[in-house]
PDB file of C-alpha atoms and ligand atoms in Angstrom:
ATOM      1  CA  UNK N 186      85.382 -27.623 202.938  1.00 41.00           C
ATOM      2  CA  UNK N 187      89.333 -27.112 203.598  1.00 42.00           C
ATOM      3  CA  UNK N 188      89.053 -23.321 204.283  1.00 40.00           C
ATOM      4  CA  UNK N 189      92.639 -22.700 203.088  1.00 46.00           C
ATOM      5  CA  UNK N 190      91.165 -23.733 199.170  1.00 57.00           C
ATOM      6  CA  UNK N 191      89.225 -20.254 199.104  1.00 63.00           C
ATOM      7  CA  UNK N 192      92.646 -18.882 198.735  1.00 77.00           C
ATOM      8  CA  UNK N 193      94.339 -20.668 195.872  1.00 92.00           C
ATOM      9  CA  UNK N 194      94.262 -19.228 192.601  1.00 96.00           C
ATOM     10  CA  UNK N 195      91.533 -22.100 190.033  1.00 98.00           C
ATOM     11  CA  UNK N 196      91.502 -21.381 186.639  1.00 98.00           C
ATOM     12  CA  UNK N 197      88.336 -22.822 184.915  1.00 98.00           C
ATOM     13  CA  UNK N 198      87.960 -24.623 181.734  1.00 98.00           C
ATOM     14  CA  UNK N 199      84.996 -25.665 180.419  1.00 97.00           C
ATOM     15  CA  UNK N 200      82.944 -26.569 177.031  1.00 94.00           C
ATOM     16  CA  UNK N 201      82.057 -29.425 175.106  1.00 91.00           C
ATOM     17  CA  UNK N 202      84.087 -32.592 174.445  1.00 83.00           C
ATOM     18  CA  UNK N 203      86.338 -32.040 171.704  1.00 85.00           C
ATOM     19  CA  UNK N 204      86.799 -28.323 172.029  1.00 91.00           C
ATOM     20  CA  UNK N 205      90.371 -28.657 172.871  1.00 91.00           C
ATOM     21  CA  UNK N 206      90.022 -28.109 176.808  1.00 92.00           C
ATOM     22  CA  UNK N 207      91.782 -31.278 177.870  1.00 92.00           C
ATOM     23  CA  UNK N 208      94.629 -30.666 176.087  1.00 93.00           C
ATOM     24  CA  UNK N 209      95.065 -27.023 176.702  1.00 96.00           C
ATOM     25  CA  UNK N 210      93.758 -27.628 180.329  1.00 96.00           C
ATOM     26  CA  UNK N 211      97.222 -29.772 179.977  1.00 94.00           C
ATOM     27  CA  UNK N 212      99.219 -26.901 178.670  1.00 96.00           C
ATOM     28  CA  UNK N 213      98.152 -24.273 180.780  1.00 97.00           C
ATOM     29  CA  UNK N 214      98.857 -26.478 183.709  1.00 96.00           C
ATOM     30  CA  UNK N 215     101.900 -27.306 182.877  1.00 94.00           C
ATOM     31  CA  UNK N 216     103.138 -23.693 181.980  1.00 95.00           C
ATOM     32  CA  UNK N 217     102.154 -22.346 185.342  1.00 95.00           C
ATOM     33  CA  UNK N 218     103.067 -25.396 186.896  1.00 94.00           C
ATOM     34  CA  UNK N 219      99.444 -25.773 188.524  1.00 95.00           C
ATOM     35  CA  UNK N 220      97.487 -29.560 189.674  1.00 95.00           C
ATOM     36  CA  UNK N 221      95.244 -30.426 187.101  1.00 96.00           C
ATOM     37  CA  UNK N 222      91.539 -31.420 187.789  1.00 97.00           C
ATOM     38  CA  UNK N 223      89.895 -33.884 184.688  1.00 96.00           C
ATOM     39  CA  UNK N 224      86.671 -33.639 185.900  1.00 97.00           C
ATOM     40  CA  UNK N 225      85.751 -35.581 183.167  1.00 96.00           C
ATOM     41  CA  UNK N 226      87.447 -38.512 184.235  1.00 97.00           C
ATOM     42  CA  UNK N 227      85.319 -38.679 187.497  1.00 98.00           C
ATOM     43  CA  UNK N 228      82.120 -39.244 185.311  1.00 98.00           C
ATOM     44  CA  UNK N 229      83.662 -41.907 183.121  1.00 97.00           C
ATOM     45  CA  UNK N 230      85.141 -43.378 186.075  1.00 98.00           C
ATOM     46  CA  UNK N 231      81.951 -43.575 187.561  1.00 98.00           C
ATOM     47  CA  UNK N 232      80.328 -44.979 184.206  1.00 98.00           C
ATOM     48  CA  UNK N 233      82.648 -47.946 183.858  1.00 98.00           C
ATOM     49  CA  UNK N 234      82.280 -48.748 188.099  1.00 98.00           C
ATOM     50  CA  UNK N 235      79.108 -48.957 187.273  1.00 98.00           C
ATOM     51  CA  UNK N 236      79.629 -51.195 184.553  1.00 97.00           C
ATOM     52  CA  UNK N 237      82.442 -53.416 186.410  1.00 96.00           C
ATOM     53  CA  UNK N 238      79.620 -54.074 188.897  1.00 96.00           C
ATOM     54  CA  UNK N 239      76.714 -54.694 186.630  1.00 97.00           C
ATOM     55  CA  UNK N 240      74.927 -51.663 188.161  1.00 97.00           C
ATOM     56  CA  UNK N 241      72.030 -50.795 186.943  1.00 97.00           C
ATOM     57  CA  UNK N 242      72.874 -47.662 185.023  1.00 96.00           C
ATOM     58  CA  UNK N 243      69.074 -45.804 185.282  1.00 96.00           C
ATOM     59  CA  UNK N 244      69.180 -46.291 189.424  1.00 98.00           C
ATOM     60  CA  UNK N 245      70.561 -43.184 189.850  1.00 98.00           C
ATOM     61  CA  UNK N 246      70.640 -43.918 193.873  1.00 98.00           C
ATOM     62  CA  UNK N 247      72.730 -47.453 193.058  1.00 98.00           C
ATOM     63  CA  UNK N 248      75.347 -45.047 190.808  1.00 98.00           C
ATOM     64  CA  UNK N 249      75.319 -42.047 193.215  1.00 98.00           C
ATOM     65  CA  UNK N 250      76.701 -44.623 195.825  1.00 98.00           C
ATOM     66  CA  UNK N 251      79.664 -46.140 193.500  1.00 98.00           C
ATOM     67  CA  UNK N 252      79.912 -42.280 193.284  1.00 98.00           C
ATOM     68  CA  UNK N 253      80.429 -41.749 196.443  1.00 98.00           C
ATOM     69  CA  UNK N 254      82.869 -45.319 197.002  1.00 97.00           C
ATOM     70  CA  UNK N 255      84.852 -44.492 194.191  1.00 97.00           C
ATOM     71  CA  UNK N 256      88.208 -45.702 194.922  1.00 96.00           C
ATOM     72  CA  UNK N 257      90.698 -43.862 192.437  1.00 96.00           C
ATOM     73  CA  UNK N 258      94.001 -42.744 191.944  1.00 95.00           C
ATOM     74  CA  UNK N 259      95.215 -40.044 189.864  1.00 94.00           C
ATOM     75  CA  UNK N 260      98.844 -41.053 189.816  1.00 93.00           C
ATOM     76  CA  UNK N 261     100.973 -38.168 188.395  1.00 88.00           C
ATOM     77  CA  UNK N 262     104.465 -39.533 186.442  1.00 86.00           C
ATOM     78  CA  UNK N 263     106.083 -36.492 184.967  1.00 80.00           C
ATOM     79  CA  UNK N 264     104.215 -35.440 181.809  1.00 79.00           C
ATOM     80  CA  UNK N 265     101.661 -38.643 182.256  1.00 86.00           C
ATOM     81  CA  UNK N 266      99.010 -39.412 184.773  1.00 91.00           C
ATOM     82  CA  UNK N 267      98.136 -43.018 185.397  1.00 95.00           C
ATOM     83  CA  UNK N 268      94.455 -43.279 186.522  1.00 97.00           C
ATOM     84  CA  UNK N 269      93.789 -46.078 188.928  1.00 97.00           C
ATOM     85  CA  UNK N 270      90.161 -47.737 189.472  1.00 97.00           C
ATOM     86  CA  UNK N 271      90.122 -49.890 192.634  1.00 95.00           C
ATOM     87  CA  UNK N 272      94.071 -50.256 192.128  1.00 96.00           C
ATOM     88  CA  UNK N 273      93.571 -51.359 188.228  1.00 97.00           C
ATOM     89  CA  UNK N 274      94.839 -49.099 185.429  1.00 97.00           C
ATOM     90  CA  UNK N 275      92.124 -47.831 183.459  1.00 98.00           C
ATOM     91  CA  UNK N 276      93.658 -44.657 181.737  1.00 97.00           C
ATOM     92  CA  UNK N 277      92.329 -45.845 178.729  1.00 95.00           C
ATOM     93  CA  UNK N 278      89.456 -47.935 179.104  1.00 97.00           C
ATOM     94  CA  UNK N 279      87.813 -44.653 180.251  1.00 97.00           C
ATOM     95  CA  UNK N 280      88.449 -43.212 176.895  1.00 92.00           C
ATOM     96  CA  UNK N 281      86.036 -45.496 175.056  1.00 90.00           C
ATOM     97  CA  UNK N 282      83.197 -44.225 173.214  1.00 83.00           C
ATOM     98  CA  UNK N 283      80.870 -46.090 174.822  1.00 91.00           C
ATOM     99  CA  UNK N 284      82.585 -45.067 178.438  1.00 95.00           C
ATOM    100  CA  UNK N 285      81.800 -41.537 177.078  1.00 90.00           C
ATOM    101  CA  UNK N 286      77.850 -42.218 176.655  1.00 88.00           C
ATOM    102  CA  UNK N 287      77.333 -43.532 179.692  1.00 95.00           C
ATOM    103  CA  UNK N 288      79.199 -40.781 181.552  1.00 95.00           C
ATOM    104  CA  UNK N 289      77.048 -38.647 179.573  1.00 88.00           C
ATOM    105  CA  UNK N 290      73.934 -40.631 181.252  1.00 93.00           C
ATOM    106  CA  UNK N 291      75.545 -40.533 184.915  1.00 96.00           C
ATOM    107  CA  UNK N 292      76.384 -37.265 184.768  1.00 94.00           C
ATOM    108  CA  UNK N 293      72.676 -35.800 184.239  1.00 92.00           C
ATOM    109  CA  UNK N 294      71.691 -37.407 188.500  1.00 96.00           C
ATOM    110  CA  UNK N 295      72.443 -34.546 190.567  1.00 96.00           C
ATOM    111  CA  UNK N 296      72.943 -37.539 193.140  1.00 98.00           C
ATOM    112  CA  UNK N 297      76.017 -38.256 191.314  1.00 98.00           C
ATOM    113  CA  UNK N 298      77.223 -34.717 190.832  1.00 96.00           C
ATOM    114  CA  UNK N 299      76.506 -33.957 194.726  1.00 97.00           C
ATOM    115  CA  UNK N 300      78.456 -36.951 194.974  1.00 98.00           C
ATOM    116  CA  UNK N 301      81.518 -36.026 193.307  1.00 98.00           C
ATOM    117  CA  UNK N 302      81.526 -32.379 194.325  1.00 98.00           C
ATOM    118  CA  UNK N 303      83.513 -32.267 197.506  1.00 97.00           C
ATOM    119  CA  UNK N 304      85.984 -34.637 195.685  1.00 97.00           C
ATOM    120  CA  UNK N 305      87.073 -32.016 193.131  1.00 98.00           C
ATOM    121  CA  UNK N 306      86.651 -29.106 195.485  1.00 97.00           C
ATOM    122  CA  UNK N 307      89.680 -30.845 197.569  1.00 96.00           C
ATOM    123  CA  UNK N 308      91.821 -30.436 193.831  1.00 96.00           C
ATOM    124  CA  UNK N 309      92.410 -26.867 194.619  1.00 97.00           C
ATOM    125  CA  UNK N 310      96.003 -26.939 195.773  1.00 96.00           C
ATOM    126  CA  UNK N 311      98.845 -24.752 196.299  1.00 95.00           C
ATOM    127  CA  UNK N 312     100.381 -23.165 194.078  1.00 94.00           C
ATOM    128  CA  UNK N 313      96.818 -23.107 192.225  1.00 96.00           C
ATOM    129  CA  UNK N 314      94.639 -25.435 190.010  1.00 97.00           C
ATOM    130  CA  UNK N 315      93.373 -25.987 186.467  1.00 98.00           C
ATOM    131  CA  UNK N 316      89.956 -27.200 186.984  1.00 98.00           C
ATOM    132  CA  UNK N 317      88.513 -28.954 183.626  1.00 97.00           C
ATOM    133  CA  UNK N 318      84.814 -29.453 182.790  1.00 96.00           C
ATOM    134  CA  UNK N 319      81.354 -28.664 182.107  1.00 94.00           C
ATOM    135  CA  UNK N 320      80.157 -26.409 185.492  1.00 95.00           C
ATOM    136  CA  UNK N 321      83.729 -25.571 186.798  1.00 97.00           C
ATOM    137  CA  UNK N 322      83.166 -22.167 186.714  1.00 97.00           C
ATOM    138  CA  UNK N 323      79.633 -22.355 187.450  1.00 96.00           C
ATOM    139  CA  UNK N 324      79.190 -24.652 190.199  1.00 96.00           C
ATOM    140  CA  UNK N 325      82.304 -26.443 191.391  1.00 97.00           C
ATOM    141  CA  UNK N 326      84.352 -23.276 191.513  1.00 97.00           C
ATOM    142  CA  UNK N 327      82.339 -20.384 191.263  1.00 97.00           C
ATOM    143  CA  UNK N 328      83.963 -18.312 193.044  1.00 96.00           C
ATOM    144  CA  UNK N 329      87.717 -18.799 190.010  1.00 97.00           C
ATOM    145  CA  UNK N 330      89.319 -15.405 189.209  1.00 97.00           C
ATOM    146  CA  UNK N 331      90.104 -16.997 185.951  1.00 98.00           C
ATOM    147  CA  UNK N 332      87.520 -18.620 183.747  1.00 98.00           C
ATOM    148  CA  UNK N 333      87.512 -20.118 180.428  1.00 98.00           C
ATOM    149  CA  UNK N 334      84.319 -21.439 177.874  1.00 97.00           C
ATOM    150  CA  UNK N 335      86.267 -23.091 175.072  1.00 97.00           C
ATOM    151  CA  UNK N 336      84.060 -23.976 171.903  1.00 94.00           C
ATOM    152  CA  UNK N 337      83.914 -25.290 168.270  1.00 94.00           C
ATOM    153  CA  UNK N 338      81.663 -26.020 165.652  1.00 93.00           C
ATOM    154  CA  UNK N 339      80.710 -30.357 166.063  1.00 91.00           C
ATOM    155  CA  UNK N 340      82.212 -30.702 162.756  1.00 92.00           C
ATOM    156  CA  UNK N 341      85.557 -29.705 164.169  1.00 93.00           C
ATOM    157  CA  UNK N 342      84.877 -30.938 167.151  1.00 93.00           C
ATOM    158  CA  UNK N 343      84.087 -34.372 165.100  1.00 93.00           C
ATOM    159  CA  UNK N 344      87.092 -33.941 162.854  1.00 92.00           C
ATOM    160  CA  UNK N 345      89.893 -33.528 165.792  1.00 88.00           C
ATOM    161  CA  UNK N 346      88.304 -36.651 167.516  1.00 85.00           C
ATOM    162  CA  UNK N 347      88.518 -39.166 163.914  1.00 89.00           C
ATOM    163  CA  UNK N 348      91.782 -37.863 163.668  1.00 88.00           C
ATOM    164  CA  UNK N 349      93.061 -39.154 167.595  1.00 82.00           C
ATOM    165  CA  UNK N 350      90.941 -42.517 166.943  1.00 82.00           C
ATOM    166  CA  UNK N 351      92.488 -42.789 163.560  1.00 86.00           C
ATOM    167  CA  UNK N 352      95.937 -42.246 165.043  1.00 85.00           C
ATOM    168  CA  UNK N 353      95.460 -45.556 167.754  1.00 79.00           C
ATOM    169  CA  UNK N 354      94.341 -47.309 164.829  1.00 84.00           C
ATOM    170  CA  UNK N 355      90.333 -47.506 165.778  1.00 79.00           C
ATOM    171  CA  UNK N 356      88.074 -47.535 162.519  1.00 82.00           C
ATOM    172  CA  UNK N 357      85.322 -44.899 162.834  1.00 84.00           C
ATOM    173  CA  UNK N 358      82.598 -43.501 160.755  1.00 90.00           C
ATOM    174  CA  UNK N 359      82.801 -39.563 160.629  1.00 92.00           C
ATOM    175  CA  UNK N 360      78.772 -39.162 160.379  1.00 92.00           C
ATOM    176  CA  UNK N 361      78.168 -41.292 163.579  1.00 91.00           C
ATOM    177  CA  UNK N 362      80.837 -39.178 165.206  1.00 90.00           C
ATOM    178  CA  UNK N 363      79.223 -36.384 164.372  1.00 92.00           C
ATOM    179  CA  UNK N 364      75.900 -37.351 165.550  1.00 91.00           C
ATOM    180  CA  UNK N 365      77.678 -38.614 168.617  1.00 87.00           C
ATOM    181  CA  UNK N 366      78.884 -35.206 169.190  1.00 89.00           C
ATOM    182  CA  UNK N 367      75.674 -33.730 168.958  1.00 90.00           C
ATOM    183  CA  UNK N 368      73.867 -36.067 170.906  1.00 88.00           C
ATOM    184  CA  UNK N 369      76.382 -35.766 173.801  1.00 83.00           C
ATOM    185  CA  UNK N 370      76.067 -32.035 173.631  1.00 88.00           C
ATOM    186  CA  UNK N 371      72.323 -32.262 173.572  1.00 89.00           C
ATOM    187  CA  UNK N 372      72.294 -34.450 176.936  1.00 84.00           C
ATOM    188  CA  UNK N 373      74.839 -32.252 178.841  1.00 83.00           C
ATOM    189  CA  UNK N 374      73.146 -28.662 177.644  1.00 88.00           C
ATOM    190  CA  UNK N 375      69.828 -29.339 178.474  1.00 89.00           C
ATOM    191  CA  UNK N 376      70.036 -31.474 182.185  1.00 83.00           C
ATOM    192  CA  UNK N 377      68.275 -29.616 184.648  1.00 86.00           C
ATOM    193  CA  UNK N 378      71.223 -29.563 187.185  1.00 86.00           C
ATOM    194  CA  UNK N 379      74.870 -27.905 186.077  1.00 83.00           C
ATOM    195  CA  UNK N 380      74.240 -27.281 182.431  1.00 86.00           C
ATOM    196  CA  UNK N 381      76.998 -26.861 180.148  1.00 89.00           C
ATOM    197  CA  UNK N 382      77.077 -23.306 179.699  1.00 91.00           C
ATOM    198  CA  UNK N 383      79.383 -20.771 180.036  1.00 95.00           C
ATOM    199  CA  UNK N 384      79.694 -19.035 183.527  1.00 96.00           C
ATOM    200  CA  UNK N 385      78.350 -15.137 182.962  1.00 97.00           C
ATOM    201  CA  UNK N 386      82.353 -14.147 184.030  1.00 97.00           C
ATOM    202  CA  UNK N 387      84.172 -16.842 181.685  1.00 97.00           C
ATOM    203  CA  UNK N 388      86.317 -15.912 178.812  1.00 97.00           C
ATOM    204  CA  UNK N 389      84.132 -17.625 175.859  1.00 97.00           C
ATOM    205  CA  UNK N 390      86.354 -18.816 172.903  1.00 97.00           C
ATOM    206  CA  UNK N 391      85.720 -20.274 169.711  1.00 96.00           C
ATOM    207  CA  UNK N 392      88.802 -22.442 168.843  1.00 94.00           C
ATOM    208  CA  UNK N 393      87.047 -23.643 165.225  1.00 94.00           C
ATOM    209  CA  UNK N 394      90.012 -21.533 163.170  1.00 94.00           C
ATOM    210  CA  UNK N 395      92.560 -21.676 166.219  1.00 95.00           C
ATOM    211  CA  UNK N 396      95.497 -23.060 166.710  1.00 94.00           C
ATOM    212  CA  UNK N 397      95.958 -24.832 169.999  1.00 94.00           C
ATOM    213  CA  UNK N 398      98.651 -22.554 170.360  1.00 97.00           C
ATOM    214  CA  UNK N 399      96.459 -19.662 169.394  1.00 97.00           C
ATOM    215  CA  UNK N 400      94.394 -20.517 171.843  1.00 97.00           C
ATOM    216  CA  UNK N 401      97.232 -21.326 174.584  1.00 98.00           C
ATOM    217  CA  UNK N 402      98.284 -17.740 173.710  1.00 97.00           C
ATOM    218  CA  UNK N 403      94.759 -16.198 174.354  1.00 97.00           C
ATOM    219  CA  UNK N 404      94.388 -18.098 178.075  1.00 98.00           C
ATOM    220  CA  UNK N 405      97.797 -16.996 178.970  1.00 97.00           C
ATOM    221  CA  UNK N 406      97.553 -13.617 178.674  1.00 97.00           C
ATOM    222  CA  UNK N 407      94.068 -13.610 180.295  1.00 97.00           C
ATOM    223  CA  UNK N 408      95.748 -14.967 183.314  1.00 96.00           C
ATOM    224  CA  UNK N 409      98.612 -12.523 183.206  1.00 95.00           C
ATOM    225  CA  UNK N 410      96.460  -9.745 182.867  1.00 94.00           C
ATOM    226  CA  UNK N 411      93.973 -10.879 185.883  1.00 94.00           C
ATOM    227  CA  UNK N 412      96.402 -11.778 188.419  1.00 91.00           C
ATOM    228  CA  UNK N 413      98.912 -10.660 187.628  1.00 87.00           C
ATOM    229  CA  UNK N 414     101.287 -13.835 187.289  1.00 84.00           C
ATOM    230  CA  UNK N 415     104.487 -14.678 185.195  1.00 81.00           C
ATOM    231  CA  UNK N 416     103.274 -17.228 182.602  1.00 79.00           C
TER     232      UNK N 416
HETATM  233  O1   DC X 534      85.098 -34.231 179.265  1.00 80.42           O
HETATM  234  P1   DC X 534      84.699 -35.681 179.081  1.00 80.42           P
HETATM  235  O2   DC X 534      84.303 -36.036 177.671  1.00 80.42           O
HETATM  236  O3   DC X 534      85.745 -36.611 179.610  1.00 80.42           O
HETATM  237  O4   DC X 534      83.381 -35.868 179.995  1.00 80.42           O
HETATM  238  C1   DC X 534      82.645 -37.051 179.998  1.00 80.42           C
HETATM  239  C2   DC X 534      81.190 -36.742 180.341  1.00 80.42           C
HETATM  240  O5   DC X 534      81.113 -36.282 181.695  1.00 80.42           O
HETATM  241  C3   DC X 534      80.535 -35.657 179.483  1.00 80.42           C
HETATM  242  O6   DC X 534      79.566 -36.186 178.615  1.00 80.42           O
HETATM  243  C4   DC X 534      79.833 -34.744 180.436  1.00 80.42           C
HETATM  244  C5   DC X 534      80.233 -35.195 181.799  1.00 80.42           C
HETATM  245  N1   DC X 534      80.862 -34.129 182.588  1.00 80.42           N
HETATM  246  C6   DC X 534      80.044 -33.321 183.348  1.00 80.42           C
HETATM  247  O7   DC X 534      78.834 -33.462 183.302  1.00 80.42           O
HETATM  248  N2   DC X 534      80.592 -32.379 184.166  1.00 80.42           N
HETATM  249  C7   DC X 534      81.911 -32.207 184.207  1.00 80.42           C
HETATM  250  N3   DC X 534      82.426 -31.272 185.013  1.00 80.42           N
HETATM  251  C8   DC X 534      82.763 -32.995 183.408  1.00 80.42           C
HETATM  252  C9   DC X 534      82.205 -33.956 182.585  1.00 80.42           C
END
């Protein structure tokens, strides 16, 4: 590991999809003008490599290698960040559903997650790092003086997700959404390696009857008051 990365400043922020952390991982980022880590985007990037190449999905040795192989790009234009796959633009192909599922599947190997760990490690960056996830603050970055477990109830969860998909124009049924949700949550709570669950240090916050800016609020001040930075 790049000794100098023990001494940048990650802020963690984990929880289940739909809880708001991508977009206030965004936020945060952008207010204190840190490198963002989607480690989400990893798994679904390894999900559709694997599809791309007609892996098969259960060999979790064939998937920890496109793991390992992966040949991205996170290609930051202002406000945007284009995500390359083997020099193709998939920023949105990795959003799919079914993209989501499968990096659901991938992301139970600990093959895959050994895989990918050094890859994020190497995110921390000066001036500092928002590190987005499921076991940022528990196993990628244990070690964050910051750290965030951002949660909601899978209705909400459910009901901010229709409403993006409704926005692109995508029919979708709210009860297999929900059930989706649940399912998801299900897989990535109960894995026997990096569990979603909060890190005993993190900040846990229920953003059912938040704002986003509520919320924003909430993770600014914690960061103020911890290390004492302008936000
Ligand atoms: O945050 P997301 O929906 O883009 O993540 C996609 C999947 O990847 C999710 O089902 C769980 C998995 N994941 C993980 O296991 N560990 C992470 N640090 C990030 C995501």
């Amino acid at each position: 590991m790049n000794t100098t990365t023990d001494s940048i400043i990650v802020i963690t922020i984990d929880g289940p999809s739909g809880s708001g952390k991508g977009t206030l991982s965004q936020l945060v980022a952008k207010r204190l003008s840190f490198h963002l880590l989607d480690s989400g985007a990893l798994y679904r990037l390894v999900a559709l490599s694997a599809v791309k190449q007609q892996a098969n999905i259960h060999n979790e040795q064939a998937i920890a290698q496109i793991a390992t192989g992966l040949d991205v790009k996170f290609d930051v234009q202002g406000e945007a960040t284009k995500i390359l796959l083997a020099g193709e633009d998939v920023t949105d192909a990795i959003r799919h559903e079914t993209v989501g599922m499968n990096a659901s599947l991938v992301a139970a190997y600990p093959a895959v997650r050994t895989a990918l760990l050094q890859r994020q490690k190497d995110f921390a960056q000066a001036p500092g790092l928002i590190a987005d996830g499921r076991d940022m603050g528990t196993v990628v970055f244990p070690q964050a003086p910051v750290k965030f477990f951002l949660t909601a109830s899978a209705e909400a969860r459910a009901d901010r997700r229709f409403k993006q998909l409704q926005q692109k124009g995508a029919s979708v049924d709210m009860v297999e959404l929900i059930n989706d949700i649940k399912a998801r949550d299900e897989r990535d709570t109960s894995r026997s390696v990096s569990p979603l669950k909060p890190a005993v240090d993190a900040l846990v916050i229920d953003s059912t009857e938040l704002t986003i800016e509520q919320v924003l609020n909430l993770m600014l001040a914690r960061a103020h008051n911890s290390l004492g930075i302008k936000v």
